[in-house]
Coordinates of C-alpha atoms in Angstrom, one line a residue:
Chain W
M77 CA -0.1 0.0 0.0
D78 CA 1.3 3.5 -1.0
F79 CA 0.6 5.0 2.4
E80 CA 1.5 8.7 1.3
L81 CA -1.0 8.4 -1.6
L82 CA -3.7 7.1 0.7
Y83 CA -2.9 10.0 3.2
R84 CA -3.0 12.6 0.4
T85 CA -6.3 11.3 -1.1
T86 CA -8.1 10.7 2.1
Y87 CA -6.9 13.5 4.4
P88 CA -9.3 16.3 3.1
K89 CA -12.5 14.2 3.9
V90 CA -11.2 12.6 7.0
R91 CA -10.3 16.2 8.2
A92 CA -13.6 17.6 7.0
Y93 CA -15.5 14.8 9.0
A94 CA -13.5 15.5 12.1
R95 CA -13.9 19.3 11.8
S96 CA -17.5 19.0 11.3
M97 CA -18.0 16.8 14.4
A98 CA -15.9 18.4 16.9
A99 CA -14.0 21.5 17.9
E100 CA -10.9 22.3 16.1
A101 CA -8.3 20.9 18.5
D102 CA -10.2 17.8 19.2
A103 CA -10.7 17.3 15.5
D104 CA -7.0 17.9 14.7
D105 CA -6.0 15.5 17.4
A106 CA -8.4 12.9 16.2
V107 CA -7.1 13.2 12.5
A108 CA -3.5 12.6 13.9
E109 CA -4.6 9.5 16.0
T110 CA -6.4 8.1 12.9
Y111 CA -3.3 8.2 10.5
M112 CA -1.1 7.0 13.5
T113 CA -3.5 4.0 13.6
A114 CA -3.6 3.6 9.9
W115 CA 0.2 3.4 9.8
R116 CA 0.4 0.8 12.4
R117 CA -2.5 -1.3 10.9
Q118 CA -1.9 -1.0 7.1
A119 CA -2.6 -4.5 6.6
D120 CA -6.2 -4.1 8.1
I121 CA -7.2 -1.2 5.8
P122 CA -9.8 -2.9 3.3
R123 CA -9.3 -2.3 -0.4
G124 CA -11.9 -0.3 -1.9
A125 CA -13.2 1.1 1.5
E126 CA -9.9 2.9 2.7
L127 CA -11.8 6.3 3.3
G128 CA -14.6 4.6 5.3
W129 CA -12.1 2.6 7.4
L130 CA -10.4 5.9 8.2
I131 CA -13.5 7.8 9.0
G132 CA -14.7 4.9 11.3
V133 CA -11.5 5.2 13.3
T134 CA -12.0 8.9 13.5
R135 CA -15.5 8.4 14.7
R136 CA -14.3 6.1 17.5
V137 CA -11.6 8.4 18.5
L138 CA -14.0 11.3 18.8
A139 CA -16.6 9.2 20.7
N140 CA -13.9 8.2 23.1
E141 CA -13.0 11.9 23.8
R142 CA -16.9 12.6 24.3
R143 CA -17.2 9.7 26.6
S144 CA -14.4 10.8 28.7
R145 CA -15.6 14.4 29.0
R146 CA -19.1 13.2 29.8
R147 CA -17.9 11.1 32.7
V148 CA -16.3 14.3 34.1
G149 CA -19.5 16.1 33.9
A150 CA -21.4 13.4 35.6
L151 CA -19.0 13.1 38.5
R152 CA -19.2 16.9 39.0
A153 CA -22.9 16.6 39.2
L154 CA -23.5 19.6 37.3
L155 CA -26.0 18.4 34.7
G156 CA -27.5 15.3 36.4
R157 CA -28.2 12.3 34.4
Q158 CA -27.2 12.5 30.8
P159 CA -28.5 10.5 27.9
P160 CA -26.1 7.9 26.6
L161 CA -24.0 9.2 23.6
A162 CA -22.5 7.0 21.1
A163 CA -20.6 8.5 18.1
P164 CA -20.3 12.3 17.7
D165 CA -23.7 13.6 16.9
P166 CA -23.8 15.6 13.7
A167 CA -27.1 17.1 14.6
S168 CA -25.4 18.9 17.5
R169 CA -23.4 21.1 15.0
I170 CA -26.4 22.1 12.8
E171 CA -27.8 25.6 13.2
D172 CA -30.9 24.9 11.1
G173 CA -33.2 24.5 14.0
E174 CA -36.2 22.8 12.1
L175 CA -33.8 20.3 10.3
R176 CA -31.8 19.7 13.7
A177 CA -35.2 18.9 15.3
A178 CA -36.2 16.4 12.6
L179 CA -32.8 14.8 12.6
L180 CA -32.9 14.3 16.4
R181 CA -36.2 12.4 16.0
L182 CA -34.2 9.7 13.9
A183 CA -32.4 6.8 15.5
P184 CA -28.8 7.8 16.0
L185 CA -27.3 5.6 13.3
D186 CA -30.0 6.6 10.8
R187 CA -29.1 10.2 11.4
E188 CA -25.5 9.6 11.0
A189 CA -26.0 7.6 7.7
V190 CA -28.1 10.4 6.1
V191 CA -25.7 13.2 7.1
L192 CA -22.6 11.5 6.3
T193 CA -24.0 10.8 2.6
A194 CA -24.9 14.4 2.2
W195 CA -21.9 16.1 3.9
L196 CA -19.1 13.9 2.6
D197 CA -20.6 12.3 -0.6
L198 CA -19.2 8.8 0.5
S199 CA -19.9 5.6 -1.3
S200 CA -22.1 3.1 0.2
A201 CA -19.1 1.0 0.9
D202 CA -17.3 3.7 2.6
A203 CA -20.2 4.9 4.6
A204 CA -21.0 1.5 5.7
R205 CA -17.5 0.7 6.6
A206 CA -17.5 4.1 8.6
L207 CA -20.6 3.2 10.5
G208 CA -19.7 -0.4 11.2
I209 CA -22.6 -1.8 9.3
T210 CA -23.3 -3.7 6.1
P211 CA -23.8 -1.7 2.7
A212 CA -27.4 -3.2 2.7
A213 CA -28.2 -2.0 6.1
Y214 CA -26.5 1.5 5.3
R215 CA -28.8 1.8 2.2
M216 CA -32.0 0.8 4.3
R217 CA -31.1 3.4 6.9
V218 CA -30.6 6.2 4.6
A219 CA -33.8 5.4 2.9
R220 CA -35.7 5.3 6.1
A221 CA -34.1 8.4 7.2
R222 CA -35.0 10.3 4.1
R223 CA -38.6 9.1 4.2
R224 CA -38.9 10.3 7.8
L225 CA -37.2 13.4 7.3
R226 CA -39.3 14.3 4.2
A227 CA -42.5 13.8 6.2
D228 CA -41.2 16.1 8.9
L229 CA -39.9 18.7 6.7
R230 CA -42.9 19.3 4.5
T231 CA -42.9 22.6 2.7
E232 CA -46.0 24.8 1.8
T233 CA -46.2 26.7 -1.3
P234 CA -49.2 29.1 -2.4
L235 CA -50.2 26.5 -5.0
E236 CA -50.8 24.0 -2.3
S237 CA -53.0 26.1 -0.2
P238 CA -55.9 27.1 -2.5
Q239 CA -58.1 29.9 -1.4
W240 CA -61.8 29.2 -1.8
H241 CA -63.8 32.2 -2.5
T242 CA -67.5 32.3 -1.9
S243 CA -69.9 34.9 -2.8
Chain K
M110 CA -48.5 20.3 1.4
A111 CA -45.6 19.4 -0.8
Y112 CA -43.0 16.7 0.2
L113 CA -39.3 17.5 -0.1
M114 CA -37.6 15.5 -2.9
N115 CA -34.5 13.6 -2.2
D116 CA -32.3 16.3 -4.0
E117 CA -34.0 19.2 -2.1
L118 CA -33.5 17.3 1.3
D119 CA -29.8 16.6 0.4
R120 CA -29.2 20.2 -0.5
R121 CA -30.9 21.4 2.8
I122 CA -28.7 18.9 4.8
R123 CA -25.6 19.8 2.8
A124 CA -26.2 23.5 3.5
A125 CA -26.3 22.8 7.1
L126 CA -22.8 21.4 7.1
P127 CA -20.6 23.6 9.6
P128 CA -18.1 25.6 7.6
V129 CA -14.8 23.8 7.2
E130 CA -12.1 25.7 5.4
A131 CA -10.3 23.5 2.7
A132 CA -6.7 22.7 3.7
E133 CA -3.9 20.8 1.9
P134 CA -2.8 17.6 3.5
D135 CA -0.6 18.3 6.5
V136 CA 2.8 17.3 5.4
A137 CA 4.4 17.6 8.8
L138 CA 1.8 15.1 10.1
L139 CA 2.5 12.7 7.4
A140 CA 6.3 12.9 8.2
R141 CA 5.6 12.4 11.9
V142 CA 3.3 9.3 11.3
T143 CA 5.7 7.6 8.8
A144 CA 8.7 8.2 11.1
R145 CA 7.0 5.7 13.5
P146 CA 8.1 2.1 13.8
R147 CA 5.7 -0.3 11.9
E148 CA 5.8 -3.0 14.4
A149 CA 2.4 -4.5 13.4
V150 CA 3.6 -4.9 9.8
R151 CA 6.7 -6.5 10.8
R152 CA 4.9 -8.9 13.0
R153 CA 2.4 -10.0 10.4
R154 CA 5.2 -10.8 7.9
R155 CA 6.9 -13.2 10.4
A156 CA 6.1 -16.7 10.6
A157 CA 7.6 -17.2 14.2
P158 CA 5.3 -18.5 16.9
A159 CA 3.2 -15.7 18.5
A160 CA 4.6 -16.3 22.0
A161 CA 8.2 -15.8 20.8
L162 CA 7.2 -12.7 19.0
V163 CA 5.6 -11.3 22.1
A164 CA 8.6 -12.3 24.3
A165 CA 10.9 -10.7 21.8
A166 CA 8.9 -7.5 21.9
L167 CA 8.6 -7.3 25.5
A168 CA 12.4 -8.0 25.9
A169 CA 13.2 -5.3 23.4
F170 CA 10.7 -2.9 25.1
L171 CA 12.1 -3.6 28.6
F172 CA 15.7 -3.1 27.4
L173 CA 15.0 0.3 26.0
A174 CA 12.9 1.3 29.2
V175 CA 15.4 0.4 31.8
R176 CA 18.2 2.3 30.2
G177 CA 16.5 5.6 31.5
P178 CA 15.8 8.5 29.3
E179 CA 18.1 11.4 28.7
Q180 CA 16.5 14.6 28.4
A181 CA 16.6 14.5 24.7
T182 CA 14.9 11.3 24.5
A183 CA 12.4 11.6 27.3
I184 CA 9.5 12.3 25.0
E185 CA 10.4 9.2 22.7
Q186 CA 10.7 7.1 25.8
A187 CA 7.3 8.3 27.0
L188 CA 5.7 7.7 23.6
R189 CA 6.9 4.1 23.8
W190 CA 4.8 3.7 27.0
F191 CA 1.9 5.2 25.3
D192 CA 2.2 3.3 22.1
P193 CA 3.2 -0.2 23.2
P194 CA 4.5 -3.0 21.0
A195 CA 2.3 -5.1 18.9
G196 CA 0.9 -8.2 20.4
T197 CA 0.8 -6.7 23.9
V198 CA -1.8 -5.4 26.3
L199 CA -1.5 -2.0 28.1
H200 CA -2.7 -2.0 31.7
T201 CA -3.2 1.1 33.5
R202 CA -4.8 2.2 36.7
A203 CA -5.4 5.8 37.3
V204 CA -7.1 8.0 40.0
G205 CA -8.1 11.6 39.7
T206 CA -10.9 13.6 38.3
L207 CA -12.4 10.5 36.7
G208 CA -12.4 8.7 39.9
E209 CA -10.6 5.4 39.9
R210 CA -10.2 3.8 36.5
E211 CA -8.4 0.5 35.5
V212 CA -7.9 -0.3 31.9
W213 CA -6.6 -3.3 29.8
V214 CA -6.5 -2.6 26.2
S215 CA -5.0 -4.4 23.0
A216 CA -2.0 -2.6 21.5
D217 CA -3.2 -4.0 18.2
D218 CA -6.9 -3.1 18.4
P219 CA -7.8 -0.5 20.9
S220 CA -11.7 -1.5 20.5
R221 CA -10.7 -4.7 22.5
M222 CA -10.5 -3.5 26.0
R223 CA -11.9 -3.9 29.6
V224 CA -12.5 -0.9 31.7
V225 CA -13.1 -1.2 35.4
E226 CA -14.4 1.9 37.4
R227 CA -14.9 2.0 41.0
R228 CA -17.4 4.6 42.3
D229 CA -18.6 4.8 45.9
G230 CA -17.6 1.3 46.7
V231 CA -19.3 -0.2 43.6
T232 CA -17.4 -1.8 40.7
V233 CA -18.7 -1.0 37.2
A234 CA -16.9 -2.7 34.1
F235 CA -17.2 -2.2 30.5
G236 CA -16.0 -4.3 27.6
V237 CA -16.8 -4.9 24.0
R238 CA -20.6 -4.7 24.0
E239 CA -20.9 -6.0 27.6
V240 CA -21.3 -4.0 30.8
Y241 CA -21.1 -5.3 34.5
D242 CA -23.1 -3.6 37.3
G243 CA -21.4 -4.6 40.5
A244 CA -24.4 -3.4 42.6
R245 CA -26.4 -6.1 40.8
D246 CA -23.6 -8.6 40.2
T247 CA -25.1 -8.8 36.6
I248 CA -23.4 -8.6 33.2
Y249 CA -25.7 -7.2 30.3
M250 CA -24.6 -8.2 26.9
A251 CA -25.6 -6.6 23.5
T252 CA -26.6 -9.3 21.0
G253 CA -26.8 -6.9 18.0
E254 CA -29.3 -9.5 16.6
G255 CA -32.3 -7.2 16.5
K256 CA -33.9 -8.9 19.8
A257 CA -36.3 -6.5 21.5
V258 CA -37.3 -7.1 25.2
A259 CA -40.2 -9.4 25.6
G260 CA -42.9 -6.8 26.3
V261 CA -42.0 -3.5 28.1
A262 CA -39.9 -3.4 31.3
K263 CA -42.1 -1.8 34.1
P264 CA -40.5 -0.3 37.2
G265 CA -39.7 -2.8 39.7
Q266 CA -39.7 -5.6 37.2
H267 CA -36.5 -6.9 35.9
D268 CA -36.4 -7.1 32.1
S269 CA -34.8 -10.4 31.8
G270 CA -37.9 -12.1 33.4
A271 CA -36.0 -13.0 36.5
A272 CA -37.1 -12.5 40.0
K273 CA -37.9 -8.9 41.1
R274 CA -34.9 -6.9 42.5
P275 CA -35.0 -4.0 44.7
G276 CA -34.1 -0.6 43.4
D277 CA -35.3 1.6 40.8
E278 CA -35.5 0.0 37.3
P279 CA -35.2 2.1 34.2
R280 CA -38.3 2.5 32.3
V281 CA -37.6 1.2 28.8
T282 CA -40.3 2.2 26.2
K283 CA -41.2 0.0 23.4
R284 CA -39.7 2.5 21.1
D285 CA -36.4 2.3 22.9
A286 CA -36.7 -1.4 22.7
T287 CA -37.3 -1.4 19.0
A288 CA -34.4 1.0 18.5
A289 CA -32.1 -1.2 20.4
G290 CA -33.4 -4.2 18.4
K291 CA -32.3 -2.4 15.3
A292 CA -28.7 -2.8 16.5
S293 CA -28.2 0.9 17.1
L294 CA -25.7 0.2 19.8
P295 CA -23.0 2.3 21.4
L296 CA -19.5 2.0 19.9
A297 CA -16.9 -0.2 21.6
A298 CA -14.5 2.1 23.3
G299 CA -11.4 3.1 21.5
G300 CA -8.8 2.6 24.4
D301 CA -8.1 4.8 27.4
P302 CA -9.1 8.3 26.3
V303 CA -6.3 10.0 28.5
V304 CA -3.7 7.6 27.0
S305 CA -5.0 8.2 23.5
K306 CA -5.0 12.0 23.9
V307 CA -1.5 12.1 25.3
R308 CA -0.2 9.8 22.6
A309 CA -1.6 12.0 19.8
L310 CA -0.1 15.2 21.5
L311 CA 3.3 13.6 21.7
A312 CA 3.2 12.3 18.3
E313 CA 2.2 15.7 16.9
G314 CA 5.6 16.9 18.0
D315 CA 4.1 19.8 20.2
A316 CA 5.7 18.6 23.4
V317 CA 8.9 19.7 25.1
V318 CA 10.8 18.5 28.2
R319 CA 10.4 21.2 30.8
G320 CA 13.0 19.9 33.1
R321 CA 13.8 17.3 35.8
E322 CA 11.6 17.7 38.9
R323 CA 10.5 15.9 41.9
H324 CA 6.9 14.9 41.6
D325 CA 5.0 13.2 44.3
G326 CA 8.2 11.9 45.8
A327 CA 9.5 10.5 42.5
D328 CA 12.4 11.8 40.3
A329 CA 10.6 12.7 37.1
W330 CA 10.8 14.4 33.8
A331 CA 8.1 17.2 33.2
I332 CA 6.8 17.1 29.7
T333 CA 4.7 20.0 28.5
L334 CA 3.4 21.8 25.3
R335 CA 5.7 23.6 23.1
P336 CA 5.2 27.5 23.6
G337 CA 3.0 28.8 21.1
A338 CA 0.8 25.7 20.6
D339 CA -2.8 26.7 20.3
R340 CA -4.1 24.9 23.3
P341 CA -3.6 25.2 27.2
A342 CA -0.4 23.9 28.4
W343 CA -0.9 20.4 30.0
T344 CA 1.9 18.8 31.9
L345 CA 2.9 15.0 31.9
W346 CA 5.2 13.6 34.4
V347 CA 7.2 10.5 33.6
S348 CA 9.8 8.6 35.6
A349 CA 13.3 9.8 35.0
E350 CA 14.5 6.2 35.7
D351 CA 12.5 4.5 32.8
G352 CA 10.1 7.0 31.3
R353 CA 7.1 5.3 32.9
P354 CA 4.1 7.8 33.1
L355 CA 3.4 9.0 36.5
A356 CA 0.7 11.8 36.4
M357 CA -0.8 14.3 34.2
H358 CA -2.5 17.7 34.6
D359 CA -4.7 19.0 32.0
P360 CA -5.9 22.6 32.7
G361 CA -8.6 22.3 30.1
D362 CA -10.0 25.2 28.1
P363 CA -12.8 27.0 29.6
A364 CA -13.2 29.3 26.6
R365 CA -14.0 26.2 24.5
G366 CA -16.0 24.3 27.2
K367 CA -13.3 21.8 27.7
P368 CA -13.0 20.7 31.4
G369 CA -9.5 20.0 32.8
G370 CA -8.5 17.1 35.0
D371 CA -5.7 15.5 36.9
T372 CA -4.6 11.9 36.4
R373 CA -2.2 9.9 38.6
W374 CA -1.3 6.5 37.4
T375 CA -0.9 4.0 40.2
A376 CA -0.2 1.2 37.7
Y377 CA 1.2 1.3 34.2
E378 CA 2.6 -1.8 32.6
V379 CA 2.8 -3.6 29.3
L380 CA 1.6 -7.2 29.5
G381 CA 1.3 -10.2 27.2
P382 CA -2.1 -10.8 25.3
E383 CA -3.5 -13.3 28.0
A384 CA -3.8 -10.3 30.3
L385 CA -6.8 -9.1 28.4
Q386 CA -9.9 -10.9 29.9
S387 CA -13.5 -10.2 28.8
V388 CA -16.0 -8.9 31.3
R389 CA -17.5 -12.3 31.6
E390 CA -14.1 -14.0 32.3
A391 CA -13.4 -11.2 35.1
H392 CA -16.8 -11.9 36.8
P393 CA -17.5 -15.6 36.2
G394 CA -20.1 -15.9 38.8
A395 CA -22.3 -12.9 37.7
R396 CA -25.6 -13.3 36.2
V397 CA -25.8 -12.7 32.6
V398 CA -28.4 -10.9 30.7
R399 CA -28.3 -10.9 26.8
D400 CA -30.6 -8.4 25.7
D401 CA -30.0 -5.2 23.6
A402 CA -32.5 -3.0 25.5
A403 CA -31.4 -4.0 28.9
Y404 CA -27.7 -3.4 27.7
L405 CA -28.6 0.0 26.6
A406 CA -30.6 0.8 29.8
A407 CA -27.6 -0.4 32.0
L408 CA -25.3 2.0 29.9
E409 CA -27.6 4.9 30.7
R410 CA -28.1 3.9 34.4
L411 CA -24.3 3.6 34.9
G412 CA -23.6 6.8 33.1
H413 CA -21.6 5.5 30.2

């Protein structure tokens, strides 16, 4: 494997994923940790899904950082019980309030699947690998998520709201 | 009412992407990464028995460790402790801001680990899709097979159908059970987060040796961030004798909402692969509940 080629071709999206999920310092740390892991475990990187594998590692590193920080918060008893957090939640970084609310109504993995697709334009193989699921499960989750989001985010246009005039 | 088409939906989601400025691949990071030894690759190419490989790796590691670091090599020595050889298990026990936490993690695969936390006299342990609740002497295991609970767990009723137990039971709704049954389960942890963070910071080349100090009665090197690095200066103390990590102070970054913390390692050692037990192996007499919803509820109850 040409590691330098792998690095140069995947770095932009790995970095974009990390920066879209976490603060800059944490994101950059996660990217460094990801490529250190990739360097050690080159034989484990699957052909044809290298980007998905790398994003999967980044996802786990960021999740670990969040888990560590959340335990600190719980011990300090500042916020009381907190909901379980898995991977970094893309919805937490979205400013579009209506969209964020709709995404939060999805199952966490469905949410990640549909956002990863839109934000990073990953192939099914890469996205499935990043999320640790099969490509078929990934396509099912994206389809289900889109169906539910479409139902939640209905648009109204003047043509859809006819005004009945009576005399 | 009109429904969004997929294209419109994707455009809206894409428009919500947090702004990330484009950047060329970090050449300095690539150089630091590829300068690291590739123990895992060399190990896989050998045909020698696994036990001999582990023994050789440990022997080489200990030889380097007992020489003692000079100031110029203190960081490299520390990094070896944070990045142990392939085929080994890193065992750490730490006390501090996070309470008392003991970790066994595979050097080859950080997702293979066992974490033991002791809080208020109760032991809680986490492994790969399994969690042990010491207060109930019960291991909850995720099946990932889409099995929901049989019915809905009501307060006071244990979700495995076993005899009632005292204490508050989490109320698991049918929606939660269905969601759990879809195998949307928390990730396996990726190694000790403190160790991972320090390894990343050391590897990025932003650390310097501040000097030799006495720390908690031990002769130590103090390693801290290079001046000018864009983050608060944390401090890592490692033994001046063999580079073994002793303690770390992270001031955090209140402006970015990052809490700080102190960690003191009471144990830090590199062991053979047999040292990594599963949660079940470590608690052979515990009751076992194989149920995704109960597993998720246990994680939430135990604050994981």
